[in-house]
Backbone as a chain_set.jsonl record, in Angstrom:
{"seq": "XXXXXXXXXXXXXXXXXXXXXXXXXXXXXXXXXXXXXXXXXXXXXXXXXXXXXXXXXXXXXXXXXXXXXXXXXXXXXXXXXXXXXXX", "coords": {"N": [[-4.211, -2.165, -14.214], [-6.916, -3.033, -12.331], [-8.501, -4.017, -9.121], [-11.398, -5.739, -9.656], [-12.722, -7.641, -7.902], [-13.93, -8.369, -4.7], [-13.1, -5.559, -1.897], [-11.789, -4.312, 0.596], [-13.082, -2.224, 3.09], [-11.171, -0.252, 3.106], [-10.264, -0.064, 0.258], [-8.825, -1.587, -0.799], [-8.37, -4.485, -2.679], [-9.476, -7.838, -1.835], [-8.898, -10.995, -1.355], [-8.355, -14.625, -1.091], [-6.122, -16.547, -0.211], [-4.526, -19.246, 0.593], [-6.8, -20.489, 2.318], [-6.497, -17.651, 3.697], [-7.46, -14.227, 4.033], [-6.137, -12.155, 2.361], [-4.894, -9.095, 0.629], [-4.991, -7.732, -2.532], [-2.854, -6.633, -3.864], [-0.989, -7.126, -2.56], [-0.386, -9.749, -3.076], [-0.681, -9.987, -5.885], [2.145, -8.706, -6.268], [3.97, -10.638, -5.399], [3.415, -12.653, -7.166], [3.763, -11.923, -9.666], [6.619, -10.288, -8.88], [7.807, -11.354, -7.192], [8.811, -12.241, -4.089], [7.637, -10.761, -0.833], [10.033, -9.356, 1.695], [9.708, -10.023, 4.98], [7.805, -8.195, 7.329], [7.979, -6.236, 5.491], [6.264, -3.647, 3.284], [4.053, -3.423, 0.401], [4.042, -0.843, -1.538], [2.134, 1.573, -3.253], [3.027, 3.1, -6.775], [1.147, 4.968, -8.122], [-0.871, 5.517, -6.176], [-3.404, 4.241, -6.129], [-5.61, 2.415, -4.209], [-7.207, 0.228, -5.342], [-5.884, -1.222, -7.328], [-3.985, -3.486, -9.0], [-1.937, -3.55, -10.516], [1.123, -5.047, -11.335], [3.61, -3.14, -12.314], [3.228, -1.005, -11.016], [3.448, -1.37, -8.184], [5.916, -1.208, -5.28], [8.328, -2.222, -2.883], [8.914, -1.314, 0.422], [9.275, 0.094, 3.36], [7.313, 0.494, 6.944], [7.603, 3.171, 7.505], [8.921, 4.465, 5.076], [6.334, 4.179, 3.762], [4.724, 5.902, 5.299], [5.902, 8.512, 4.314], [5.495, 8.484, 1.502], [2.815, 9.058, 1.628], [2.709, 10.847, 2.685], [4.126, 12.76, 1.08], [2.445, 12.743, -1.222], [0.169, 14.02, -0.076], [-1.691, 12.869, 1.288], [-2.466, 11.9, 3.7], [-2.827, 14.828, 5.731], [-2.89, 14.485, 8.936], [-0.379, 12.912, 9.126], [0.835, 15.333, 8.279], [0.517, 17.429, 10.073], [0.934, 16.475, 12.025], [3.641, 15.758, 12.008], [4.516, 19.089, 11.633], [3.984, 19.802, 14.428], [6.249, 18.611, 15.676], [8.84, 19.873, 14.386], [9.627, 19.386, 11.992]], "CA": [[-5.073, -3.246, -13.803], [-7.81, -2.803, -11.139], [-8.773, -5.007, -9.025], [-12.589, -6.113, -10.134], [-13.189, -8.172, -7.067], [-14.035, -8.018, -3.75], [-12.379, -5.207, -1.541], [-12.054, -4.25, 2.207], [-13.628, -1.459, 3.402], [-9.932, 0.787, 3.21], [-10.303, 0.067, -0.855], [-7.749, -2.662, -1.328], [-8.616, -5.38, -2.711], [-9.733, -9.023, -0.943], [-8.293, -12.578, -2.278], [-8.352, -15.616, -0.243], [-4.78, -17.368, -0.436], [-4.528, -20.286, 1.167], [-7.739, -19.977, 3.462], [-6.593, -16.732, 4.344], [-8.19, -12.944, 3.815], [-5.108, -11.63, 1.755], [-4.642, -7.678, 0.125], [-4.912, -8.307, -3.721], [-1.803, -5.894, -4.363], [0.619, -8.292, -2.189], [-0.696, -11.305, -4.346], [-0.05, -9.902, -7.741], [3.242, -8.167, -6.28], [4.036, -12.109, -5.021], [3.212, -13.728, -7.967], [4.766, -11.21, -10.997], [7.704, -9.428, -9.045], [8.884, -12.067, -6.215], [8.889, -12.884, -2.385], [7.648, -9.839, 0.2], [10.91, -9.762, 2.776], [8.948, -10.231, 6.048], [7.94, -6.836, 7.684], [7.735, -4.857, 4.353], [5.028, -3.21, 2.626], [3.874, -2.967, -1.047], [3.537, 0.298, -1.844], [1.483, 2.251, -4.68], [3.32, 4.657, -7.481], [-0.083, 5.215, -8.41], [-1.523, 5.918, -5.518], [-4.788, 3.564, -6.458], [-5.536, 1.131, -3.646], [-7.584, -1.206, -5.649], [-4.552, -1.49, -8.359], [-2.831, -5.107, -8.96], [-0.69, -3.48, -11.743], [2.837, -5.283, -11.19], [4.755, -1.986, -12.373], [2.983, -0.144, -9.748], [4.035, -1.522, -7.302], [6.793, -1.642, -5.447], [8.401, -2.805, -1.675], [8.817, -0.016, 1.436], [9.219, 0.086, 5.034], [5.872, 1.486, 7.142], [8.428, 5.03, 6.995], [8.716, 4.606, 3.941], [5.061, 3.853, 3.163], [4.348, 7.419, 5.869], [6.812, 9.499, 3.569], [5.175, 8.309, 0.435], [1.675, 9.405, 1.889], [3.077, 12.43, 3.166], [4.652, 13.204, 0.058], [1.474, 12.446, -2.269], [-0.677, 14.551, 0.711], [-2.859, 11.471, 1.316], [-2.197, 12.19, 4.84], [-3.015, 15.713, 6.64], [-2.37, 14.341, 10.243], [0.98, 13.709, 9.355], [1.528, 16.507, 8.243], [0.447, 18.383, 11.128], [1.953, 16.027, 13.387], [5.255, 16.675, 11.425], [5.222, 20.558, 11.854], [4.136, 19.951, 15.339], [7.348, 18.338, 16.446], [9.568, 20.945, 14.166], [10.234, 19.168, 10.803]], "C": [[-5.692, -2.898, -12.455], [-8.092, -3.704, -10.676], [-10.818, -4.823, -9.236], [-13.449, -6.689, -9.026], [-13.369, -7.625, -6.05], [-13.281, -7.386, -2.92], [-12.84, -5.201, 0.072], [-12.647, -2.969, 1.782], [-12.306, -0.08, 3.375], [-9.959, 0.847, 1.192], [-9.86, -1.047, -1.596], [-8.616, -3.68, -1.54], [-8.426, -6.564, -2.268], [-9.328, -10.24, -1.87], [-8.115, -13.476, -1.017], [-7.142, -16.416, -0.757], [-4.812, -17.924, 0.376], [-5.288, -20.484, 2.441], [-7.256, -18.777, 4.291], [-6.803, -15.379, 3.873], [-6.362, -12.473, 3.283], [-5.392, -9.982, 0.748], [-4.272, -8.307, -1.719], [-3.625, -8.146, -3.901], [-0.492, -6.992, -3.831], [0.457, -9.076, -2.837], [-0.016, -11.03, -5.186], [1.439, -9.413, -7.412], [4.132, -9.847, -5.849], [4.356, -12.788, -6.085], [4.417, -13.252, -9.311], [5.876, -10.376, -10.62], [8.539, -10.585, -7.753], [7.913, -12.331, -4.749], [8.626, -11.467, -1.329], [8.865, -10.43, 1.406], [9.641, -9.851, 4.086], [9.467, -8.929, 6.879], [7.819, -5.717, 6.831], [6.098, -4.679, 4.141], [5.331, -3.384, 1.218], [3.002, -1.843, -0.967], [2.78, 1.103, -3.343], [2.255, 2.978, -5.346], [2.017, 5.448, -7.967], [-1.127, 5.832, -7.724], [-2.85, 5.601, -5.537], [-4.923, 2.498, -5.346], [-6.19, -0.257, -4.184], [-6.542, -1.886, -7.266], [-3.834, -2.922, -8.049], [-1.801, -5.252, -10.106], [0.996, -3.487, -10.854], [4.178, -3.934, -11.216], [4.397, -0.733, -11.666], [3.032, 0.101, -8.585], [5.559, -1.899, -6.586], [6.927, -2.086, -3.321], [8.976, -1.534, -0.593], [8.774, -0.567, 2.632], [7.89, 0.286, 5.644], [6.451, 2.575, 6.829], [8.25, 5.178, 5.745], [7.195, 4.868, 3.395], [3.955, 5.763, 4.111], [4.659, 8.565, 4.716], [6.06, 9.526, 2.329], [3.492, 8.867, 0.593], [1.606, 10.62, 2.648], [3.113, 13.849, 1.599], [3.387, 13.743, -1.487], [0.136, 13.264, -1.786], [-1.939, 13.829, 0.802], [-2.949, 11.602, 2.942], [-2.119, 13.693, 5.873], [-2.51, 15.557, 7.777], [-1.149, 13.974, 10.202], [1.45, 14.54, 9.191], [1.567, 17.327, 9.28], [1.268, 18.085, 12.027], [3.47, 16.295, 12.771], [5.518, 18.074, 11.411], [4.864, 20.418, 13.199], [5.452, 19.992, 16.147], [8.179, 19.131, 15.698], [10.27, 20.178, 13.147], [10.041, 19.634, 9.684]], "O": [[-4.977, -2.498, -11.536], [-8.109, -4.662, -11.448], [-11.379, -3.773, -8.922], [-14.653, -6.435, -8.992], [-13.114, -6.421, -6.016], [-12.345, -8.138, -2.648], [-13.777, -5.774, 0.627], [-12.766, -2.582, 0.62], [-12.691, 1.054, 3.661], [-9.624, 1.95, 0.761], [-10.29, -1.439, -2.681], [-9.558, -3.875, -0.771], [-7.227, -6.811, -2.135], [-9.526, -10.242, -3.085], [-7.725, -12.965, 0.032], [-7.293, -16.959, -1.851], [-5.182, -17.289, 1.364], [-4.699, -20.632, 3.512], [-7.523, -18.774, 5.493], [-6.035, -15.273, 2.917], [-5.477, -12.582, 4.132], [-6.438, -10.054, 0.104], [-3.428, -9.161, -1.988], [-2.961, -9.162, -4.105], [0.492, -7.45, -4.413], [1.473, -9.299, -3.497], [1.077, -11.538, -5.435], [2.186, -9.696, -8.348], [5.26, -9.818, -6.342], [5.376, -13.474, -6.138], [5.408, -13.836, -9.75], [6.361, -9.679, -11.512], [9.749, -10.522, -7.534], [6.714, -12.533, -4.558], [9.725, -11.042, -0.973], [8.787, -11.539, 1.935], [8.504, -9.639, 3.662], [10.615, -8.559, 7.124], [7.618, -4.553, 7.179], [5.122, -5.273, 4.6], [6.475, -3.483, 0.773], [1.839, -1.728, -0.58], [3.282, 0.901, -4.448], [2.507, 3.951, -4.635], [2.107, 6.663, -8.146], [-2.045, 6.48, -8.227], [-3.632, 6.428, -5.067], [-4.228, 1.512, -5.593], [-5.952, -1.397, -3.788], [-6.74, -2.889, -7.952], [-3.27, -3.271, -7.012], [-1.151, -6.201, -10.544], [1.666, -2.677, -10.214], [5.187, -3.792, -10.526], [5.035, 0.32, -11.677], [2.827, 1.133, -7.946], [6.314, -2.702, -7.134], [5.94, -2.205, -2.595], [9.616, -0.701, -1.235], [8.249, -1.653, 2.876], [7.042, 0.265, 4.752], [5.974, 3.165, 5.86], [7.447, 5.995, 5.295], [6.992, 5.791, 2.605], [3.005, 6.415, 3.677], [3.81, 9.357, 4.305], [5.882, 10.675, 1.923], [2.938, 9.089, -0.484], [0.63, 11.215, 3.106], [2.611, 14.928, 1.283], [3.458, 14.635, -2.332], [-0.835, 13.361, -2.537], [-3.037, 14.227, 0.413], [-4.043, 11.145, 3.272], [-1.315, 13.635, 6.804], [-1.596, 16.343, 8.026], [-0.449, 14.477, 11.081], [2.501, 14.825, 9.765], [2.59, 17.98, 9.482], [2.05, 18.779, 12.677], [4.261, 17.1, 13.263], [6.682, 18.413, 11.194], [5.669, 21.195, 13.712], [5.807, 20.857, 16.948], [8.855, 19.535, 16.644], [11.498, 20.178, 13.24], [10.739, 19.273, 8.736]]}, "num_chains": 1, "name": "protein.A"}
């Protein structure tokens, strides 16, 4: 599932929840898998930012959400900055 509607300018998709500018992916991860703890992320397996598929998402730290964009090489500057400091 994609989102169809209106996105930000990063890809994700835009939804207005309760007069406020909301990320589609937390919605649908809200609505069909539960409650975001406060401070997490919803993260992609997919690696699609305009995605509101429920089994694609799942819940992550920011580390977590680095590692996973490390891992997927969505991210160059960490990488560099990670062999800079000697990991």
């Amino acid at each position: 599932m994609v989102w169809t509607g209106t996105r930000f300018a990063s890809g994700y998709g835009r939804i207005t929840q309760n007069g406020k500018r909301a990320r589609a992916h937390r919605v649908a991860f809200e609505l069909f898998v539960g409650p975001i703890p406060s401070g997490m992320h919803v993260l992609h397996r997919c690696d699609n930012p305009p995605c509101v598929n429920p089994s694609h998402l799942f819940i992550g730290t920011h580390l977590d959400n680095m590692r996973d964009m490390e891992a997927k090489g969505r991210a160059k500057w960490i990488q560099e900055n990670l062999r800079r400091v000697g990991r």
